[in-house]
């Protein structure tokens, strides 16, 4: 009885192996678990691009090279946008100074000085 059960077990394991392996005992190639281009290269990254981004997962977490690429791209775009914002703010401040004819944007509030030029007492 023991030998019959052992032979039946080997037959079942063999049948399962043949069914799984299918074409002549070879497994098909696994699909690569990488995104070819996770962020668009032809335009700035938008909020929707970041929301739709899915990084490949490995046994111990995310693929470090894919994460590094995404973070480098986002850092470069943020630096570019910060520089553009600073440039536009400087241009706006210059335009406001020219329009107001004032050397600075800081105006003295009328309550800060008394009529005779002395500081008010609280």
Short mmCIF file of C-alpha atoms in Angstrom, two decimals:
data_model
loop_
_atom_site.label_atom_id
_atom_site.label_comp_id
_atom_site.label_asym_id
_atom_site.label_seq_id
_atom_site.Cartn_x
_atom_site.Cartn_y
_atom_site.Cartn_z
CA UNK A 1 0.00 0.00 0.00
CA UNK A 2 2.86 2.37 0.83
CA UNK A 3 4.51 1.82 -2.56
CA UNK A 4 1.23 2.38 -4.37
CA UNK A 5 0.73 5.75 -2.60
CA UNK A 6 4.31 6.78 -3.36
CA UNK A 7 3.96 5.93 -7.06
CA UNK A 8 0.61 7.77 -7.22
CA UNK A 9 2.16 10.83 -5.56
CA UNK A 10 5.07 10.88 -8.04
CA UNK A 11 2.60 10.53 -10.94
CA UNK A 12 0.48 13.42 -9.67
CA UNK A 13 3.53 15.68 -9.15
CA UNK A 14 4.79 14.76 -12.64
CA UNK A 15 1.40 15.52 -14.22
CA UNK A 16 1.24 18.90 -12.48
CA UNK A 17 4.78 19.73 -13.61
CA UNK A 18 3.96 18.85 -17.23
CA UNK A 19 0.76 20.89 -17.09
CA UNK A 20 2.54 23.93 -15.65
CA UNK A 21 5.54 23.80 -17.94
CA UNK A 22 3.46 23.17 -21.04
CA UNK A 23 5.59 23.68 -24.19
CA UNK A 24 8.27 21.10 -23.91
CA UNK A 25 9.34 21.89 -20.39
CA UNK A 26 10.21 25.58 -20.75
CA UNK A 27 8.64 28.53 -19.03
CA UNK A 28 7.81 31.60 -21.05
CA UNK A 29 9.90 34.70 -20.44
CA UNK A 30 8.64 36.99 -17.74
CA UNK A 31 7.53 40.49 -18.65
CA UNK A 32 10.02 43.11 -17.47
CA UNK A 33 8.73 44.87 -14.39
CA UNK A 34 9.84 48.35 -15.46
CA UNK A 35 8.19 51.38 -16.87
CA UNK A 36 9.80 52.45 -20.12
CA UNK A 37 9.18 56.16 -19.55
CA UNK A 38 7.19 56.93 -16.42
CA UNK A 39 7.15 60.73 -16.93
CA UNK A 40 6.60 62.62 -20.20
CA UNK A 41 9.78 63.90 -21.80
CA UNK A 42 8.24 66.36 -24.25
CA UNK A 43 6.41 68.59 -21.76
CA UNK A 44 6.55 69.66 -18.12
CA UNK A 45 5.27 67.21 -15.55
CA UNK A 46 1.73 67.86 -14.35
CA UNK A 47 -0.13 66.80 -11.23
CA UNK A 48 -1.96 64.13 -13.25
CA UNK A 49 1.36 62.64 -14.40
CA UNK A 50 2.52 62.28 -10.80
CA UNK A 51 -0.85 60.85 -9.74
CA UNK A 52 -0.75 58.29 -12.58
CA UNK A 53 2.85 57.29 -11.90
CA UNK A 54 3.28 53.68 -10.79
CA UNK A 55 6.77 52.46 -9.98
CA UNK A 56 7.90 48.86 -10.39
CA UNK A 57 8.01 46.84 -7.19
CA UNK A 58 10.71 44.30 -6.41
CA UNK A 59 11.15 41.80 -3.63
CA UNK A 60 12.53 44.38 -1.19
CA UNK A 61 10.55 47.43 -2.31
CA UNK A 62 10.64 49.80 -5.27
CA UNK A 63 13.37 49.70 -7.91
CA UNK A 64 15.93 52.21 -6.73
CA UNK A 65 16.99 53.25 -10.24
CA UNK A 66 13.39 54.03 -11.25
CA UNK A 67 12.77 56.01 -8.06
CA UNK A 68 16.05 57.91 -8.50
CA UNK A 69 15.13 58.81 -12.09
CA UNK A 70 11.70 60.10 -11.09
CA UNK A 71 13.07 62.10 -8.15
CA UNK A 72 15.85 63.61 -10.30
CA UNK A 73 13.30 64.66 -12.94
CA UNK A 74 10.93 66.18 -10.36
CA UNK A 75 13.80 68.01 -8.61
CA UNK A 76 14.99 69.49 -11.90
CA UNK A 77 11.50 70.67 -12.81
CA UNK A 78 10.92 72.17 -9.36
CA UNK A 79 14.24 74.04 -9.55
CA UNK A 80 13.31 75.35 -13.00
CA UNK A 81 9.89 76.49 -11.79
CA UNK A 82 11.39 78.15 -8.68
CA UNK A 83 13.85 80.06 -10.87
CA UNK A 84 11.04 81.15 -13.19
CA UNK A 85 8.88 82.27 -10.24
CA UNK A 86 11.76 84.29 -8.79
CA UNK A 87 12.37 85.88 -12.19
CA UNK A 88 8.70 86.81 -12.59
CA UNK A 89 8.48 88.18 -9.03
CA UNK A 90 11.54 90.35 -9.64
CA UNK A 91 10.06 91.63 -12.89
CA UNK A 92 6.76 92.37 -11.17
CA UNK A 93 8.49 94.24 -8.34
CA UNK A 94 10.45 96.31 -10.88
CA UNK A 95 7.27 97.09 -12.82
CA UNK A 96 5.46 98.13 -9.63
CA UNK A 97 8.36 100.37 -8.59
CA UNK A 98 8.40 102.01 -12.00
CA UNK A 99 4.61 102.49 -12.00
CA UNK A 100 4.51 103.97 -8.50
CA UNK A 101 7.72 105.94 -8.86
CA UNK A 102 8.76 104.70 -5.42
CA UNK A 103 12.24 103.40 -4.64
CA UNK A 104 10.83 100.52 -2.60
CA UNK A 105 7.57 98.72 -2.01
CA UNK A 106 7.59 99.39 1.76
CA UNK A 107 5.34 102.33 2.58
CA UNK A 108 5.28 104.11 5.89
CA UNK A 109 1.93 103.75 7.59
CA UNK A 110 0.42 107.12 8.73
CA UNK A 111 -0.09 105.86 12.30
CA UNK A 112 3.62 105.07 12.67
CA UNK A 113 4.60 108.76 13.08
CA UNK A 114 2.96 111.63 14.90
CA UNK A 115 2.30 114.92 13.07
CA UNK A 116 5.40 116.55 14.61
CA UNK A 117 7.64 113.63 13.50
CA UNK A 118 7.80 111.94 16.90
CA UNK A 119 6.96 108.31 17.49
CA UNK A 120 3.51 107.80 19.12
CA UNK A 121 3.41 106.42 22.63
CA UNK A 122 1.24 103.39 23.36
#
